[in-house]
């Protein structure tokens, strides 16, 4: 009987210890979350003042829990204006991978031009496609140019440039005319040489300055301010 009581007492003590440990872990987790949110907002504020060190630290935090991706793009614009393109790209890439269509377009433009990262047409097309799927006209426009100048696909070039024009991107009208002429020429003679217009668009892609356009930073975003921490 004494042995049974002893064993029972030990079981109660163990269960009590596990329960208290669990409660303590939850409390610690809650405090850590509060600390993280405070740290994120502090780092974001510094990043918006072009503090490169703060921006790098911000990217190592779980910023997605409290900041909208468009807010990260706002920070990227700050560093772009400060001519720190490496940090600008890293911020834009983080926003792009979090689903921001402006970030996806900007990253695609960089990979198409090869100004910061090495030129990679495949990655450019991938990011442009992500943004275009969200209705971003600039991404549609550059997809059209890439298919015309780099991928030798006049059908796809015409398709994307038509979508860009339909979305209100006026600059797509002239390359669309050239792409249609090129497509007609290819249909007439499959061995015809590329048109001179093709080289012109190649030049445009390789000399991108990666500055924000009327649609690249703001048009596709619904909000540009940090989200407040969620309360229980």
PDB file of C-alpha atoms in Angstrom:
ATOM      1  CA  UNK A   1       0.000   0.000   0.000  1.00  0.00           C
ATOM      2  CA  UNK A   2       2.798   2.425   0.909  1.00  0.00           C
ATOM      3  CA  UNK A   3       4.489   1.655  -2.418  1.00  0.00           C
ATOM      4  CA  UNK A   4       1.271   2.425  -4.295  1.00  0.00           C
ATOM      5  CA  UNK A   5       0.876   5.723  -2.441  1.00  0.00           C
ATOM      6  CA  UNK A   6       4.479   6.621  -3.177  1.00  0.00           C
ATOM      7  CA  UNK A   7       4.084   5.833  -6.868  1.00  0.00           C
ATOM      8  CA  UNK A   8       0.816   7.794  -6.996  1.00  0.00           C
ATOM      9  CA  UNK A   9       2.445  10.794  -5.354  1.00  0.00           C
ATOM     10  CA  UNK A  10       5.329  10.690  -7.832  1.00  0.00           C
ATOM     11  CA  UNK A  11       2.877  10.597 -10.758  1.00  0.00           C
ATOM     12  CA  UNK A  12       1.018  13.635  -9.376  1.00  0.00           C
ATOM     13  CA  UNK A  13       4.272  15.531  -8.910  1.00  0.00           C
ATOM     14  CA  UNK A  14       5.410  14.703 -12.452  1.00  0.00           C
ATOM     15  CA  UNK A  15       2.093  15.753 -13.995  1.00  0.00           C
ATOM     16  CA  UNK A  16       2.130  18.981 -11.978  1.00  0.00           C
ATOM     17  CA  UNK A  17       5.667  19.723 -13.136  1.00  0.00           C
ATOM     18  CA  UNK A  18       4.742  19.107 -16.786  1.00  0.00           C
ATOM     19  CA  UNK A  19       1.687  21.366 -16.476  1.00  0.00           C
ATOM     20  CA  UNK A  20       3.662  24.213 -14.924  1.00  0.00           C
ATOM     21  CA  UNK A  21       6.413  23.865 -17.527  1.00  0.00           C
ATOM     22  CA  UNK A  22       3.823  24.019 -20.316  1.00  0.00           C
ATOM     23  CA  UNK A  23       2.254  27.162 -18.869  1.00  0.00           C
ATOM     24  CA  UNK A  24       5.661  28.762 -18.523  1.00  0.00           C
ATOM     25  CA  UNK A  25       6.526  27.942 -22.125  1.00  0.00           C
ATOM     26  CA  UNK A  26       3.309  29.542 -23.368  1.00  0.00           C
ATOM     27  CA  UNK A  27       3.996  32.651 -21.312  1.00  0.00           C
ATOM     28  CA  UNK A  28       7.574  32.824 -22.599  1.00  0.00           C
ATOM     29  CA  UNK A  29       6.345  32.401 -26.179  1.00  0.00           C
ATOM     30  CA  UNK A  30       3.854  35.237 -25.706  1.00  0.00           C
ATOM     31  CA  UNK A  31       6.552  37.518 -24.325  1.00  0.00           C
ATOM     32  CA  UNK A  32       8.893  36.589 -27.172  1.00  0.00           C
ATOM     33  CA  UNK A  33       6.206  37.461 -29.694  1.00  0.00           C
ATOM     34  CA  UNK A  34       5.692  40.855 -28.075  1.00  0.00           C
ATOM     35  CA  UNK A  35       9.433  41.453 -28.091  1.00  0.00           C
ATOM     36  CA  UNK A  36       9.668  40.456 -31.737  1.00  0.00           C
ATOM     37  CA  UNK A  37       6.894  42.814 -32.828  1.00  0.00           C
ATOM     38  CA  UNK A  38       8.502  45.706 -30.968  1.00  0.00           C
ATOM     39  CA  UNK A  39      11.863  44.902 -32.530  1.00  0.00           C
ATOM     40  CA  UNK A  40      10.359  44.657 -36.022  1.00  0.00           C
ATOM     41  CA  UNK A  41       8.697  48.067 -35.816  1.00  0.00           C
ATOM     42  CA  UNK A  42      11.845  49.659 -34.384  1.00  0.00           C
ATOM     43  CA  UNK A  43      13.995  48.203 -37.152  1.00  0.00           C
ATOM     44  CA  UNK A  44      11.445  49.183 -39.794  1.00  0.00           C
ATOM     45  CA  UNK A  45      11.428  52.782 -38.591  1.00  0.00           C
ATOM     46  CA  UNK A  46      15.227  52.872 -38.834  1.00  0.00           C
ATOM     47  CA  UNK A  47      15.161  51.224 -42.250  1.00  0.00           C
ATOM     48  CA  UNK A  48      12.803  53.931 -43.491  1.00  0.00           C
ATOM     49  CA  UNK A  49      15.527  56.377 -42.471  1.00  0.00           C
ATOM     50  CA  UNK A  50      17.973  54.531 -44.784  1.00  0.00           C
ATOM     51  CA  UNK A  51      19.740  52.654 -41.983  1.00  0.00           C
ATOM     52  CA  UNK A  52      21.275  49.731 -43.893  1.00  0.00           C
ATOM     53  CA  UNK A  53      22.194  47.779 -40.764  1.00  0.00           C
ATOM     54  CA  UNK A  54      18.626  48.007 -39.494  1.00  0.00           C
ATOM     55  CA  UNK A  55      17.283  46.878 -42.863  1.00  0.00           C
ATOM     56  CA  UNK A  56      19.504  43.814 -42.850  1.00  0.00           C
ATOM     57  CA  UNK A  57      18.422  42.946 -39.315  1.00  0.00           C
ATOM     58  CA  UNK A  58      14.776  43.506 -40.286  1.00  0.00           C
ATOM     59  CA  UNK A  59      15.058  40.901 -43.029  1.00  0.00           C
ATOM     60  CA  UNK A  60      16.243  38.368 -40.436  1.00  0.00           C
ATOM     61  CA  UNK A  61      13.122  38.857 -38.305  1.00  0.00           C
ATOM     62  CA  UNK A  62       9.646  37.344 -38.824  1.00  0.00           C
ATOM     63  CA  UNK A  63       8.528  40.694 -40.252  1.00  0.00           C
ATOM     64  CA  UNK A  64       5.681  39.059 -42.189  1.00  0.00           C
ATOM     65  CA  UNK A  65       3.765  38.694 -38.918  1.00  0.00           C
ATOM     66  CA  UNK A  66       3.407  42.461 -38.521  1.00  0.00           C
ATOM     67  CA  UNK A  67       4.313  44.224 -41.768  1.00  0.00           C
ATOM     68  CA  UNK A  68       2.531  44.186 -45.121  1.00  0.00           C
ATOM     69  CA  UNK A  69       4.901  43.325 -48.016  1.00  0.00           C
ATOM     70  CA  UNK A  70       4.152  46.724 -49.573  1.00  0.00           C
ATOM     71  CA  UNK A  71       5.693  48.343 -46.479  1.00  0.00           C
ATOM     72  CA  UNK A  72       8.916  46.486 -47.261  1.00  0.00           C
ATOM     73  CA  UNK A  73       8.713  47.850 -50.810  1.00  0.00           C
ATOM     74  CA  UNK A  74       8.443  51.349 -49.349  1.00  0.00           C
ATOM     75  CA  UNK A  75      11.714  50.667 -47.532  1.00  0.00           C
ATOM     76  CA  UNK A  76      13.236  49.363 -50.764  1.00  0.00           C
ATOM     77  CA  UNK A  77      12.336  52.637 -52.454  1.00  0.00           C
ATOM     78  CA  UNK A  78      14.107  54.544 -49.664  1.00  0.00           C
ATOM     79  CA  UNK A  79      17.325  52.641 -50.335  1.00  0.00           C
ATOM     80  CA  UNK A  80      16.905  52.982 -54.087  1.00  0.00           C
ATOM     81  CA  UNK A  81      16.757  56.755 -53.688  1.00  0.00           C
ATOM     82  CA  UNK A  82      19.764  56.546 -51.364  1.00  0.00           C
ATOM     83  CA  UNK A  83      21.578  54.683 -54.174  1.00  0.00           C
ATOM     84  CA  UNK A  84      22.075  51.578 -52.053  1.00  0.00           C
ATOM     85  CA  UNK A  85      20.810  49.176 -54.674  1.00  0.00           C
ATOM     86  CA  UNK A  86      21.996  46.000 -52.982  1.00  0.00           C
ATOM     87  CA  UNK A  87      19.834  46.608 -49.902  1.00  0.00           C
ATOM     88  CA  UNK A  88      17.022  47.861 -52.140  1.00  0.00           C
ATOM     89  CA  UNK A  89      17.121  44.601 -54.089  1.00  0.00           C
ATOM     90  CA  UNK A  90      17.200  42.447 -50.956  1.00  0.00           C
ATOM     91  CA  UNK A  91      14.152  44.255 -49.561  1.00  0.00           C
ATOM     92  CA  UNK A  92      12.330  44.057 -52.896  1.00  0.00           C
ATOM     93  CA  UNK A  93      13.130  40.348 -53.161  1.00  0.00           C
ATOM     94  CA  UNK A  94      11.720  39.748 -49.667  1.00  0.00           C
ATOM     95  CA  UNK A  95       8.542  41.615 -50.608  1.00  0.00           C
ATOM     96  CA  UNK A  96       8.337  39.736 -53.912  1.00  0.00           C
ATOM     97  CA  UNK A  97       8.681  36.348 -52.250  1.00  0.00           C
ATOM     98  CA  UNK A  98       5.960  37.414 -49.801  1.00  0.00           C
ATOM     99  CA  UNK A  99       3.609  37.992 -52.761  1.00  0.00           C
ATOM    100  CA  UNK A 100       3.878  41.723 -53.436  1.00  0.00           C
ATOM    101  CA  UNK A 101       3.292  42.336 -57.195  1.00  0.00           C
ATOM    102  CA  UNK A 102       5.356  45.537 -57.184  1.00  0.00           C
ATOM    103  CA  UNK A 103       8.275  43.685 -55.654  1.00  0.00           C
ATOM    104  CA  UNK A 104       7.863  40.839 -58.148  1.00  0.00           C
ATOM    105  CA  UNK A 105       7.888  43.315 -61.035  1.00  0.00           C
ATOM    106  CA  UNK A 106      10.923  45.189 -59.726  1.00  0.00           C
ATOM    107  CA  UNK A 107      12.873  41.978 -59.119  1.00  0.00           C
ATOM    108  CA  UNK A 108      11.908  40.774 -62.585  1.00  0.00           C
ATOM    109  CA  UNK A 109      13.178  44.049 -64.077  1.00  0.00           C
ATOM    110  CA  UNK A 110      16.507  43.588 -62.321  1.00  0.00           C
ATOM    111  CA  UNK A 111      16.960  40.019 -63.527  1.00  0.00           C
ATOM    112  CA  UNK A 112      16.036  41.141 -67.041  1.00  0.00           C
ATOM    113  CA  UNK A 113      18.584  43.960 -66.989  1.00  0.00           C
ATOM    114  CA  UNK A 114      21.263  42.329 -64.827  1.00  0.00           C
ATOM    115  CA  UNK A 115      22.152  45.562 -63.042  1.00  0.00           C
ATOM    116  CA  UNK A 116      22.432  44.285 -59.470  1.00  0.00           C
ATOM    117  CA  UNK A 117      22.172  40.510 -59.774  1.00  0.00           C
ATOM    118  CA  UNK A 118      23.465  38.550 -62.739  1.00  0.00           C
ATOM    119  CA  UNK A 119      21.105  38.644 -65.703  1.00  0.00           C
ATOM    120  CA  UNK A 120      18.712  35.688 -65.594  1.00  0.00           C
ATOM    121  CA  UNK A 121      15.889  35.720 -68.136  1.00  0.00           C
ATOM    122  CA  UNK A 122      14.258  32.622 -66.656  1.00  0.00           C
ATOM    123  CA  UNK A 123      13.986  34.238 -63.232  1.00  0.00           C
ATOM    124  CA  UNK A 124      12.812  37.483 -64.801  1.00  0.00           C
ATOM    125  CA  UNK A 125       9.983  35.687 -66.595  1.00  0.00           C
ATOM    126  CA  UNK A 126       9.087  33.816 -63.410  1.00  0.00           C
ATOM    127  CA  UNK A 127       8.738  36.983 -61.308  1.00  0.00           C
ATOM    128  CA  UNK A 128       6.962  38.873 -64.092  1.00  0.00           C
ATOM    129  CA  UNK A 129       4.486  36.006 -64.384  1.00  0.00           C
ATOM    130  CA  UNK A 130       3.759  36.150 -60.664  1.00  0.00           C
ATOM    131  CA  UNK A 131       3.045  39.880 -60.870  1.00  0.00           C
ATOM    132  CA  UNK A 132       1.089  39.608 -64.124  1.00  0.00           C
ATOM    133  CA  UNK A 133      -1.124  36.970 -62.527  1.00  0.00           C
ATOM    134  CA  UNK A 134      -2.119  39.686 -60.041  1.00  0.00           C
ATOM    135  CA  UNK A 135      -2.940  42.103 -62.856  1.00  0.00           C
ATOM    136  CA  UNK A 136       0.248  44.199 -62.817  1.00  0.00           C
ATOM    137  CA  UNK A 137       0.435  45.991 -66.232  1.00  0.00           C
ATOM    138  CA  UNK A 138       4.172  46.771 -66.011  1.00  0.00           C
ATOM    139  CA  UNK A 139       4.929  43.068 -65.593  1.00  0.00           C
ATOM    140  CA  UNK A 140       2.756  42.276 -68.620  1.00  0.00           C
ATOM    141  CA  UNK A 141       4.622  44.882 -70.641  1.00  0.00           C
ATOM    142  CA  UNK A 142       8.071  43.536 -69.798  1.00  0.00           C
ATOM    143  CA  UNK A 143       6.946  39.980 -70.392  1.00  0.00           C
ATOM    144  CA  UNK A 144       6.013  41.078 -73.891  1.00  0.00           C
ATOM    145  CA  UNK A 145       9.423  42.667 -74.401  1.00  0.00           C
ATOM    146  CA  UNK A 146      11.240  39.609 -73.089  1.00  0.00           C
ATOM    147  CA  UNK A 147       9.314  37.242 -75.329  1.00  0.00           C
ATOM    148  CA  UNK A 148      10.057  39.507 -78.272  1.00  0.00           C
ATOM    149  CA  UNK A 149      13.725  40.269 -77.609  1.00  0.00           C
ATOM    150  CA  UNK A 150      15.074  37.319 -75.630  1.00  0.00           C
ATOM    151  CA  UNK A 151      12.813  34.316 -76.109  1.00  0.00           C
ATOM    152  CA  UNK A 152      11.949  34.723 -79.803  1.00  0.00           C
ATOM    153  CA  UNK A 153       8.267  33.997 -79.247  1.00  0.00           C
ATOM    154  CA  UNK A 154       6.235  36.542 -81.180  1.00  0.00           C
ATOM    155  CA  UNK A 155       2.919  34.906 -80.293  1.00  0.00           C
ATOM    156  CA  UNK A 156       3.594  35.278 -76.554  1.00  0.00           C
ATOM    157  CA  UNK A 157       4.969  38.782 -77.108  1.00  0.00           C
ATOM    158  CA  UNK A 158       1.771  39.900 -78.825  1.00  0.00           C
ATOM    159  CA  UNK A 159      -0.379  38.227 -76.169  1.00  0.00           C
ATOM    160  CA  UNK A 160       1.328  39.954 -73.239  1.00  0.00           C
ATOM    161  CA  UNK A 161       1.619  43.333 -74.915  1.00  0.00           C
ATOM    162  CA  UNK A 162      -2.088  43.215 -75.760  1.00  0.00           C
ATOM    163  CA  UNK A 163      -2.824  42.484 -72.103  1.00  0.00           C
ATOM    164  CA  UNK A 164      -0.626  45.392 -71.048  1.00  0.00           C
ATOM    165  CA  UNK A 165      -2.447  47.762 -73.404  1.00  0.00           C
ATOM    166  CA  UNK A 166      -5.814  46.474 -72.200  1.00  0.00           C
ATOM    167  CA  UNK A 167      -4.662  47.146 -68.634  1.00  0.00           C
ATOM    168  CA  UNK A 168      -3.925  50.758 -69.554  1.00  0.00           C
ATOM    169  CA  UNK A 169      -0.166  50.624 -70.115  1.00  0.00           C
ATOM    170  CA  UNK A 170       0.228  53.146 -72.939  1.00  0.00           C
ATOM    171  CA  UNK A 171       3.925  52.446 -73.536  1.00  0.00           C
ATOM    172  CA  UNK A 172       3.028  48.957 -74.754  1.00  0.00           C
ATOM    173  CA  UNK A 173       1.239  50.237 -77.868  1.00  0.00           C
ATOM    174  CA  UNK A 174       4.284  50.816 -80.080  1.00  0.00           C
ATOM    175  CA  UNK A 175       6.079  47.553 -79.257  1.00  0.00           C
ATOM    176  CA  UNK A 176       2.748  45.778 -79.783  1.00  0.00           C
ATOM    177  CA  UNK A 177       2.576  47.133 -83.338  1.00  0.00           C
ATOM    178  CA  UNK A 178       6.126  45.937 -83.989  1.00  0.00           C
ATOM    179  CA  UNK A 179       5.433  42.542 -82.441  1.00  0.00           C
ATOM    180  CA  UNK A 180       2.361  42.100 -84.637  1.00  0.00           C
ATOM    181  CA  UNK A 181       4.368  43.002 -87.737  1.00  0.00           C
ATOM    182  CA  UNK A 182       7.052  40.548 -86.684  1.00  0.00           C
ATOM    183  CA  UNK A 183       4.482  37.817 -86.136  1.00  0.00           C
ATOM    184  CA  UNK A 184       2.893  38.457 -89.528  1.00  0.00           C
ATOM    185  CA  UNK A 185       6.312  38.317 -91.159  1.00  0.00           C
ATOM    186  CA  UNK A 186       7.107  35.029 -89.449  1.00  0.00           C
ATOM    187  CA  UNK A 187       3.838  33.527 -90.605  1.00  0.00           C
ATOM    188  CA  UNK A 188       4.568  34.663 -94.157  1.00  0.00           C
ATOM    189  CA  UNK A 189       8.112  33.389 -94.151  1.00  0.00           C
ATOM    190  CA  UNK A 190       9.322  31.253 -91.263  1.00  0.00           C
ATOM    191  CA  UNK A 191      12.941  31.845 -92.246  1.00  0.00           C
ATOM    192  CA  UNK A 192      12.739  35.634 -92.228  1.00  0.00           C
ATOM    193  CA  UNK A 193      15.284  37.601 -90.189  1.00  0.00           C
ATOM    194  CA  UNK A 194      14.223  39.430 -86.996  1.00  0.00           C
ATOM    195  CA  UNK A 195      12.900  42.943 -87.474  1.00  0.00           C
ATOM    196  CA  UNK A 196      14.921  46.006 -86.447  1.00  0.00           C
ATOM    197  CA  UNK A 197      12.331  46.747 -83.775  1.00  0.00           C
ATOM    198  CA  UNK A 198      13.448  43.673 -81.882  1.00  0.00           C
ATOM    199  CA  UNK A 199      16.935  45.054 -81.281  1.00  0.00           C
ATOM    200  CA  UNK A 200      15.488  48.315 -79.995  1.00  0.00           C
ATOM    201  CA  UNK A 201      13.545  46.527 -77.270  1.00  0.00           C
ATOM    202  CA  UNK A 202      16.603  44.474 -76.349  1.00  0.00           C
ATOM    203  CA  UNK A 203      18.441  47.745 -75.733  1.00  0.00           C
ATOM    204  CA  UNK A 204      15.628  48.987 -73.515  1.00  0.00           C
ATOM    205  CA  UNK A 205      15.820  45.877 -71.373  1.00  0.00           C
ATOM    206  CA  UNK A 206      19.575  46.052 -70.935  1.00  0.00           C
ATOM    207  CA  UNK A 207      19.573  49.714 -69.941  1.00  0.00           C
ATOM    208  CA  UNK A 208      16.852  49.669 -67.305  1.00  0.00           C
ATOM    209  CA  UNK A 209      17.640  52.076 -64.496  1.00  0.00           C
ATOM    210  CA  UNK A 210      15.360  50.247 -62.061  1.00  0.00           C
ATOM    211  CA  UNK A 211      13.666  53.434 -60.972  1.00  0.00           C
ATOM    212  CA  UNK A 212      10.027  53.252 -59.861  1.00  0.00           C
ATOM    213  CA  UNK A 213       7.485  53.960 -62.594  1.00  0.00           C
ATOM    214  CA  UNK A 214       3.932  55.131 -62.295  1.00  0.00           C
ATOM    215  CA  UNK A 215       2.838  51.567 -61.613  1.00  0.00           C
ATOM    216  CA  UNK A 216       5.853  49.771 -60.183  1.00  0.00           C
ATOM    217  CA  UNK A 217       5.650  50.901 -56.569  1.00  0.00           C
ATOM    218  CA  UNK A 218       2.083  51.732 -55.680  1.00  0.00           C
ATOM    219  CA  UNK A 219      -0.623  50.845 -58.168  1.00  0.00           C
ATOM    220  CA  UNK A 220      -1.119  47.190 -57.289  1.00  0.00           C
ATOM    221  CA  UNK A 221      -0.913  47.528 -53.510  1.00  0.00           C
ATOM    222  CA  UNK A 222      -3.938  48.057 -51.328  1.00  0.00           C
ATOM    223  CA  UNK A 223      -1.988  49.318 -48.339  1.00  0.00           C
ATOM    224  CA  UNK A 224       1.472  50.691 -47.701  1.00  0.00           C
ATOM    225  CA  UNK A 225       1.561  51.006 -43.926  1.00  0.00           C
ATOM    226  CA  UNK A 226       2.692  48.428 -41.366  1.00  0.00           C
ATOM    227  CA  UNK A 227      -0.003  46.241 -39.906  1.00  0.00           C
ATOM    228  CA  UNK A 228      -0.418  46.709 -36.147  1.00  0.00           C
ATOM    229  CA  UNK A 229       0.351  43.703 -33.971  1.00  0.00           C
ATOM    230  CA  UNK A 230      -2.598  41.378 -33.587  1.00  0.00           C
ATOM    231  CA  UNK A 231      -4.078  41.269 -30.119  1.00  0.00           C
ATOM    232  CA  UNK A 232      -5.425  38.166 -28.509  1.00  0.00           C
TER     233      UNK A 232
END
